[in-house]
mmCIF file of C-alpha atoms (C1' of nucleotides) in Angstrom:
data_model
loop_
_atom_site.group_PDB
_atom_site.id
_atom_site.type_symbol
_atom_site.label_atom_id
_atom_site.label_comp_id
_atom_site.label_asym_id
_atom_site.label_seq_id
_atom_site.Cartn_x
_atom_site.Cartn_y
_atom_site.Cartn_z
ATOM 1 C CA MET A 146 221.129 71.642 168.535
ATOM 2 C CA ASP A 147 224.836 70.789 168.795
ATOM 3 C CA ARG A 148 226.743 70.218 171.976
ATOM 4 C CA GLN A 149 228.547 73.515 171.930
ATOM 5 C CA LYS A 150 225.413 75.539 171.591
ATOM 6 C CA ARG A 151 223.733 73.594 174.376
ATOM 7 C CA ALA A 152 226.686 74.190 176.646
ATOM 8 C CA LYS A 153 226.587 77.908 175.960
ATOM 9 C CA LEU A 154 222.904 78.135 176.727
ATOM 10 C CA ARG A 155 223.317 76.207 179.925
ATOM 11 C CA ALA A 156 226.139 78.512 180.951
ATOM 12 C CA ALA A 157 223.792 81.427 180.402
ATOM 13 C CA GLY A 158 221.231 79.853 182.739
ATOM 14 C CA TRP A 159 218.819 78.436 180.191
ATOM 15 C CA MET A 160 217.118 75.110 180.385
ATOM 16 C CA VAL A 161 218.019 72.878 177.499
ATOM 17 C CA GLY A 162 216.016 69.918 176.369
ATOM 18 C CA THR A 163 212.430 68.854 176.064
ATOM 19 C CA PRO A 164 209.802 70.109 178.497
ATOM 20 C CA ARG A 165 209.672 66.573 179.730
ATOM 21 C CA GLU A 166 213.378 66.498 180.669
ATOM 22 C CA PHE A 167 213.082 69.918 182.204
ATOM 23 C CA LEU A 168 210.051 69.265 184.331
ATOM 24 C CA LYS A 169 210.899 65.643 185.105
ATOM 25 C CA LEU A 170 207.486 64.374 184.156
ATOM 26 C CA SER A 171 206.510 60.771 184.558
ATOM 27 C CA ASP A 172 205.321 58.726 181.618
ATOM 28 C CA GLU A 173 201.663 59.224 182.507
ATOM 29 C CA GLU A 174 202.088 62.925 182.997
ATOM 30 C CA THR A 175 203.818 63.199 179.652
ATOM 31 C CA ALA A 176 201.092 61.237 177.938
ATOM 32 C CA PHE A 177 198.492 63.450 179.543
ATOM 33 C CA VAL A 178 200.026 66.771 178.552
ATOM 34 C CA GLU A 179 200.535 65.516 175.027
ATOM 35 C CA PHE A 180 196.922 64.411 174.979
ATOM 36 C CA LYS A 181 195.827 67.883 175.973
ATOM 37 C CA LEU A 182 198.183 69.411 173.456
ATOM 38 C CA ALA A 183 196.628 67.410 170.663
ATOM 39 C CA LEU A 184 193.178 68.658 171.666
ATOM 40 C CA SER A 185 194.390 72.248 171.904
ATOM 41 C CA LYS A 186 195.848 72.127 168.452
ATOM 42 C CA THR A 187 192.674 70.599 167.102
ATOM 43 C CA LEU A 188 190.566 73.293 168.686
ATOM 44 C CA GLN A 189 192.723 75.952 167.166
ATOM 45 C CA ALA A 190 192.494 74.221 163.790
ATOM 46 C CA VAL A 191 188.704 73.970 164.017
ATOM 47 C CA ARG A 192 188.385 77.627 164.910
ATOM 48 C CA ALA A 193 190.683 78.591 162.057
ATOM 49 C CA SER A 194 188.717 76.416 159.650
ATOM 50 C CA GLN A 195 185.605 78.371 160.561
ATOM 51 C CA ASP A 196 187.452 81.626 160.229
ATOM 52 C CA LEU A 197 186.551 82.818 163.689
ATOM 53 C CA SER A 198 188.457 85.178 165.973
ATOM 54 C CA GLN A 199 188.925 84.088 169.574
ATOM 55 C CA VAL A 200 186.261 86.592 170.543
ATOM 56 C CA GLU A 201 183.777 85.108 168.107
ATOM 57 C CA ALA A 202 184.635 81.568 169.138
ATOM 58 C CA ALA A 203 184.210 82.551 172.783
ATOM 59 C CA LYS A 204 180.705 83.760 172.014
ATOM 60 C CA ARG A 205 179.760 80.445 170.449
ATOM 61 C CA LEU A 206 181.322 78.616 173.353
ATOM 62 C CA ARG A 207 179.563 80.829 175.883
ATOM 63 C CA SER A 208 182.946 81.632 177.319
ATOM 64 C CA SER A 209 185.505 84.414 177.134
ATOM 65 C CA GLN A 210 188.351 85.306 174.807
ATOM 66 C CA SER A 211 190.880 84.716 177.542
ATOM 67 C CA ARG A 212 189.606 81.171 178.096
ATOM 68 C CA VAL A 213 189.858 80.453 174.403
ATOM 69 C CA ALA A 214 193.432 81.721 174.381
ATOM 70 C CA LYS A 215 194.273 79.494 177.340
ATOM 71 C CA MET A 216 192.568 76.518 175.731
ATOM 72 C CA GLU A 217 194.630 76.907 172.609
ATOM 73 C CA ALA A 218 197.755 77.384 174.692
ATOM 74 C CA SER A 219 196.951 74.192 176.613
ATOM 75 C CA ASP A 220 197.177 76.196 179.812
ATOM 76 C CA PRO A 221 197.228 74.147 183.028
ATOM 77 C CA SER A 222 194.033 75.841 184.144
ATOM 78 C CA VAL A 223 192.211 74.235 181.228
ATOM 79 C CA SER A 224 190.760 70.762 181.641
ATOM 80 C CA VAL A 225 190.325 68.078 179.028
ATOM 81 C CA ASP A 226 186.609 68.376 179.716
ATOM 82 C CA LEU A 227 186.578 71.982 178.604
ATOM 83 C CA LEU A 228 188.585 71.175 175.487
ATOM 84 C CA VAL A 229 186.348 68.295 174.486
ATOM 85 C CA LYS A 230 183.137 70.169 175.202
ATOM 86 C CA SER A 231 184.435 73.128 173.210
ATOM 87 C CA LEU A 232 185.368 70.967 170.269
ATOM 88 C CA PHE A 233 181.905 69.466 170.161
ATOM 89 C CA ARG A 234 180.299 72.881 170.486
ATOM 90 C CA LEU A 235 182.270 74.095 167.505
ATOM 91 C CA GLY A 236 180.924 71.163 165.582
ATOM 92 C CA ALA A 237 183.790 68.703 165.658
ATOM 93 C CA GLN A 238 182.767 65.085 165.208
ATOM 94 C CA PRO A 239 183.875 62.297 167.559
ATOM 95 C CA GLY A 240 185.926 60.856 164.731
ATOM 96 C CA ASP A 241 187.808 64.127 164.321
ATOM 97 C CA ILE A 242 188.870 63.943 167.931
ATOM 98 C CA ALA A 243 189.898 60.321 167.714
ATOM 99 C CA LYS A 244 191.930 61.160 164.659
ATOM 100 C CA ALA A 245 193.675 64.018 166.411
ATOM 101 C CA LEU A 246 194.643 61.722 169.261
ATOM 102 C CA ARG A 247 196.309 59.112 167.168
ATOM 103 C CA PRO A 248 199.956 59.012 168.172
ATOM 104 C CA ARG A 249 202.184 60.773 165.692
ATOM 105 C CA ARG A 250 205.276 59.047 164.426
ATOM 106 C CA LYS A 251 208.328 60.385 166.184
ATOM 107 C CA ALA A 252 210.861 62.200 164.017
ATOM 108 C CA ALA A 253 214.090 60.274 163.417
ATOM 109 C CA MET B 1451 160.105 47.290 172.338
ATOM 110 C CA ASP B 1452 156.734 47.294 170.576
ATOM 111 C CA ARG B 1453 154.172 50.074 170.653
ATOM 112 C CA GLN B 1454 151.800 48.333 173.053
ATOM 113 C CA LYS B 1455 154.482 47.754 175.622
ATOM 114 C CA ARG B 1456 155.710 51.339 175.359
ATOM 115 C CA ALA B 1457 152.201 52.622 175.880
ATOM 116 C CA LYS B 1458 151.765 50.465 178.972
ATOM 117 C CA LEU B 1459 154.991 51.692 180.470
ATOM 118 C CA ARG B 1460 154.120 55.300 179.792
ATOM 119 C CA ALA B 1461 150.754 54.775 181.400
ATOM 120 C CA ALA B 1462 152.553 53.467 184.464
ATOM 121 C CA GLY B 1463 154.636 56.624 184.627
ATOM 122 C CA TRP B 1464 157.854 55.295 183.162
ATOM 123 C CA MET B 1465 160.079 57.127 180.795
ATOM 124 C CA VAL B 1466 160.407 55.335 177.501
ATOM 125 C CA GLY B 1467 163.156 55.932 174.992
ATOM 126 C CA THR B 1468 166.852 56.699 174.939
ATOM 127 C CA PRO B 1469 168.457 58.701 177.711
ATOM 128 C CA ARG B 1470 168.870 61.369 175.065
ATOM 129 C CA GLU B 1471 165.153 61.650 174.389
ATOM 130 C CA PHE B 1472 164.412 61.507 178.065
ATOM 131 C CA LEU B 1473 166.830 64.190 179.147
ATOM 132 C CA LYS B 1474 166.438 66.292 176.005
ATOM 133 C CA LEU B 1475 170.157 66.577 175.459
ATOM 134 C CA SER B 1476 171.583 68.704 172.699
ATOM 135 C CA ASP B 1477 173.846 67.220 170.077
ATOM 136 C CA GLU B 1478 176.972 68.405 171.839
ATOM 137 C CA GLU B 1479 175.795 67.119 175.166
ATOM 138 C CA THR B 1480 175.030 63.769 173.634
ATOM 139 C CA ALA B 1481 178.421 63.620 171.983
ATOM 140 C CA PHE B 1482 180.046 64.482 175.262
ATOM 141 C CA VAL B 1483 178.306 61.863 177.373
ATOM 142 C CA GLU B 1484 179.028 59.261 174.754
ATOM 143 C CA PHE B 1485 182.634 60.336 174.743
ATOM 144 C CA LYS B 1486 182.809 59.826 178.488
ATOM 145 C CA LEU B 1487 181.008 56.538 178.194
ATOM 146 C CA ALA B 1488 183.600 55.250 175.751
ATOM 147 C CA LEU B 1489 186.359 56.160 178.189
ATOM 148 C CA SER B 1490 184.535 54.545 181.108
ATOM 149 C CA LYS B 1491 184.147 51.322 179.236
ATOM 150 C CA THR B 1492 187.778 51.380 178.237
ATOM 151 C CA LEU B 1493 188.845 51.919 181.811
ATOM 152 C CA GLN B 1494 186.778 49.006 182.941
ATOM 153 C CA ALA B 1495 188.240 46.875 180.162
ATOM 154 C CA VAL B 1496 191.793 47.855 181.080
ATOM 155 C CA ARG B 1497 191.211 47.042 184.728
ATOM 156 C CA ALA B 1498 189.682 43.705 183.813
ATOM 157 C CA SER B 1499 192.574 42.914 181.499
ATOM 158 C CA GLN B 1500 194.935 43.385 184.426
ATOM 159 C CA ASP B 1501 192.718 41.312 186.640
ATOM 160 C CA LEU B 1502 192.376 43.953 189.313
ATOM 161 C CA SER B 1503 189.536 44.572 191.746
ATOM 162 C CA GLN B 1504 188.291 48.142 192.077
ATOM 163 C CA VAL B 1505 190.103 48.320 195.394
ATOM 164 C CA GLU B 1506 193.390 47.301 193.816
ATOM 165 C CA ALA B 1507 192.903 49.632 190.880
ATOM 166 C CA ALA B 1508 192.127 52.471 193.292
ATOM 167 C CA LYS B 1509 195.442 51.861 195.010
ATOM 168 C CA ARG B 1510 197.338 52.141 191.739
ATOM 169 C CA LEU B 1511 195.393 55.242 190.830
ATOM 170 C CA ARG B 1512 195.954 56.781 194.248
ATOM 171 C CA SER B 1513 192.215 57.093 194.616
ATOM 172 C CA SER B 1514 189.375 55.226 196.273
ATOM 173 C CA GLN B 1515 187.176 52.291 195.371
ATOM 174 C CA SER B 1516 184.137 54.498 195.221
ATOM 175 C CA ARG B 1517 185.797 56.786 192.677
ATOM 176 C CA VAL B 1518 186.705 53.823 190.541
ATOM 177 C CA ALA B 1519 183.109 52.615 190.640
ATOM 178 C CA LYS B 1520 181.898 56.061 189.634
ATOM 179 C CA MET B 1521 184.455 56.295 186.865
ATOM 180 C CA GLU B 1522 183.300 53.025 185.404
ATOM 181 C CA ALA B 1523 179.679 54.107 185.774
ATOM 182 C CA SER B 1524 180.478 57.348 183.956
ATOM 183 C CA ASP B 1525 179.022 59.209 186.906
ATOM 184 C CA PRO B 1526 178.419 62.934 186.342
ATOM 185 C CA SER B 1527 180.825 63.718 189.157
ATOM 186 C CA VAL B 1528 183.661 62.203 187.120
ATOM 187 C CA SER B 1529 185.545 64.385 184.662
ATOM 188 C CA VAL B 1530 187.119 63.366 181.413
ATOM 189 C CA ASP B 1531 190.403 64.484 182.947
ATOM 190 C CA LEU B 1532 190.107 61.901 185.663
ATOM 191 C CA LEU B 1533 189.224 59.186 183.190
ATOM 192 C CA VAL B 1534 192.105 59.992 180.879
ATOM 193 C CA LYS B 1535 194.620 60.324 183.689
ATOM 194 C CA SER B 1536 193.425 57.039 185.127
ATOM 195 C CA LEU B 1537 193.721 55.254 181.816
ATOM 196 C CA PHE B 1538 197.286 56.429 181.408
ATOM 197 C CA ARG B 1539 198.137 55.472 184.974
ATOM 198 C CA LEU B 1540 196.896 51.978 184.319
ATOM 199 C CA GLY B 1541 199.207 51.822 181.357
ATOM 200 C CA ALA B 1542 196.887 52.493 178.447
ATOM 201 C CA GLN B 1543 198.592 53.908 175.378
ATOM 202 C CA PRO B 1544 197.374 57.022 173.550
ATOM 203 C CA GLY B 1545 196.470 54.814 170.611
ATOM 204 C CA ASP B 1546 194.233 52.675 172.830
ATOM 205 C CA ILE B 1547 192.269 55.756 173.767
ATOM 206 C CA ALA B 1548 191.977 57.017 170.222
ATOM 207 C CA LYS B 1549 190.750 53.590 169.216
ATOM 208 C CA ALA B 1550 188.116 53.547 171.944
ATOM 209 C CA LEU B 1551 186.823 56.897 170.787
ATOM 210 C CA ARG B 1552 186.268 55.949 167.215
ATOM 211 C CA PRO B 1553 182.557 56.236 166.516
ATOM 212 C CA ARG B 1554 180.809 52.890 166.480
ATOM 213 C CA ARG B 1555 178.544 52.023 163.592
ATOM 214 C CA LYS B 1556 174.952 52.409 164.673
ATOM 215 C CA ALA B 1557 172.839 49.269 164.685
ATOM 216 C CA ALA B 1558 170.286 49.127 161.878
ATOM 217 C "C1'" DG C 316 172.654 31.183 208.052
ATOM 218 C "C1'" DC C 317 177.124 34.289 207.814
ATOM 219 C "C1'" DA C 318 181.761 35.702 206.469
ATOM 220 C "C1'" DA C 319 184.508 37.288 202.752
ATOM 221 C "C1'" DT C 320 185.063 39.712 198.592
ATOM 222 C "C1'" DG C 321 183.729 42.883 195.161
ATOM 223 C "C1'" DT C 322 180.841 46.626 193.578
ATOM 224 C "C1'" DA C 323 177.482 50.681 194.041
ATOM 225 C "C1'" DT C 324 175.704 54.986 196.149
ATOM 226 C "C1'" DG C 325 175.471 59.215 199.092
ATOM 227 C "C1'" DT C 326 177.847 62.822 201.337
ATOM 228 C "C1'" DC C 327 181.257 66.344 202.326
ATOM 229 C "C1'" DA C 328 185.448 69.307 202.947
ATOM 230 C "C1'" DG C 329 189.280 70.678 200.426
ATOM 231 C "C1'" DA C 330 191.192 71.207 195.794
ATOM 232 C "C1'" DT C 331 190.709 72.471 191.003
ATOM 233 C "C1'" DT C 332 188.478 74.779 187.296
ATOM 234 C "C1'" DG C 333 186.197 78.420 184.406
ATOM 235 C "C1'" DG C 334 183.908 82.817 183.087
ATOM 236 C "C1'" DA C 335 184.816 87.386 183.568
ATOM 237 C "C1'" DC C 336 187.543 91.285 183.819
ATOM 238 C "C1'" DA C 337 191.708 94.151 183.315
ATOM 239 C "C1'" DT C 338 195.538 94.751 180.916
ATOM 240 C "C1'" DA C 339 199.562 93.884 178.024
ATOM 241 C "C1'" DC C 340 201.328 92.692 173.596
ATOM 242 C "C1'" DA C 341 201.287 92.353 168.369
ATOM 243 C "C1'" DT C 342 200.153 93.618 163.692
ATOM 244 C "C1'" DG C 343 198.051 96.267 160.124
ATOM 245 C "C1'" DC C 344 196.504 100.482 158.286
ATOM 246 C "C1'" DA C 345 195.535 105.330 157.426
ATOM 247 C "C1'" DT D 281 201.769 108.440 165.039
ATOM 248 C "C1'" DG D 282 196.953 106.794 166.685
ATOM 249 C "C1'" DC D 283 193.382 103.425 166.129
ATOM 250 C "C1'" DA D 284 191.382 98.953 165.270
ATOM 251 C "C1'" DT D 285 191.610 94.104 165.641
ATOM 252 C "C1'" DG D 286 193.321 89.936 167.489
ATOM 253 C "C1'" DT D 287 195.843 87.357 170.915
ATOM 254 C "C1'" DA D 288 198.186 86.524 175.567
ATOM 255 C "C1'" DT D 289 198.533 86.692 180.686
ATOM 256 C "C1'" DG D 290 197.237 87.441 185.524
ATOM 257 C "C1'" DT D 291 193.757 87.475 189.059
ATOM 258 C "C1'" DC D 292 189.350 86.524 191.394
ATOM 259 C "C1'" DC D 293 185.594 83.722 193.361
ATOM 260 C "C1'" DA D 294 181.636 80.831 192.203
ATOM 261 C "C1'" DA D 295 181.028 76.406 190.518
ATOM 262 C "C1'" DT D 296 182.589 71.918 189.865
ATOM 263 C "C1'" DC D 297 185.459 67.916 190.940
ATOM 264 C "C1'" DT D 298 187.737 64.376 193.878
ATOM 265 C "C1'" DG D 299 189.488 61.482 197.641
ATOM 266 C "C1'" DA D 300 187.728 59.670 201.570
ATOM 267 C "C1'" DC D 301 184.475 57.696 204.352
ATOM 268 C "C1'" DA D 302 180.192 55.227 205.558
ATOM 269 C "C1'" DT D 303 177.106 52.181 204.108
ATOM 270 C "C1'" DA D 304 174.239 49.357 201.076
ATOM 271 C "C1'" DC D 305 173.990 45.685 197.791
ATOM 272 C "C1'" DA D 306 175.511 41.221 195.264
ATOM 273 C "C1'" DT D 307 177.765 36.912 194.845
ATOM 274 C "C1'" DT D 308 180.337 32.972 196.391
ATOM 275 C "C1'" DG D 309 181.872 29.452 199.595
ATOM 276 C "C1'" DC D 310 181.266 27.520 203.813
#
DNA sequence: GCAATGTATGTCAGATTGGACATACATGCA
DNA sequence: TGCATGTATGTCCAATCTGACATACATTGC
């Protein structure tokens, strides 16, 4: 995004920048939300790989469609516990989770 | 442990075998407790590497000594959230956590 | 012996979480 | 258009988690 565009958005009342900048998160908080995000994405990938709808996944997880949606959205009301338990219940292996958590290279 | 010894212990009313056998945990439950255990051990290792007592660590974590003890003991009252947050607060990197979670080779 | 230091265990009130439900939104199809 | 399917969002309250405290246990140095 170029400077002009940013300025325009700001003028219109929009927040510009990363969520981190916006919310003024500390390093640990950032690491934690990114950790959760990685798990969320993995869960969504696992569900997709099994060709399940959120409703079907919820059944297997003994939970509800809305919870599944929140899990995949990394909603604040979802704990890492729930994400990890859900991954295991859908058949993910410990190694899959470790792999998902490996830090991604930052884009240049 | 040999068969004779196991038999003696059983006769004396002791449970013999892995916690898994004993508690009849499902695969997912087993994976989950092992996941927590890996984090607990990592936390303990991180604290040791910084040469902190549980009291000192608790201060940095804005928690209490008893919580730290429970975290390191992988107590059921401790969530994965708390473990992960604590690791990050003590300065662990995402990669450290991923590494700790990699499945260990089973002993032959 | 007994302090001092570090760790473990039990309990509890307040905070957070999670399943369930309602409902809104989105897309595809006849 | 109406209907089916799939996903997203808000709320509620029962269940779970957590910091704090008390207290027990373990080890070391006097």
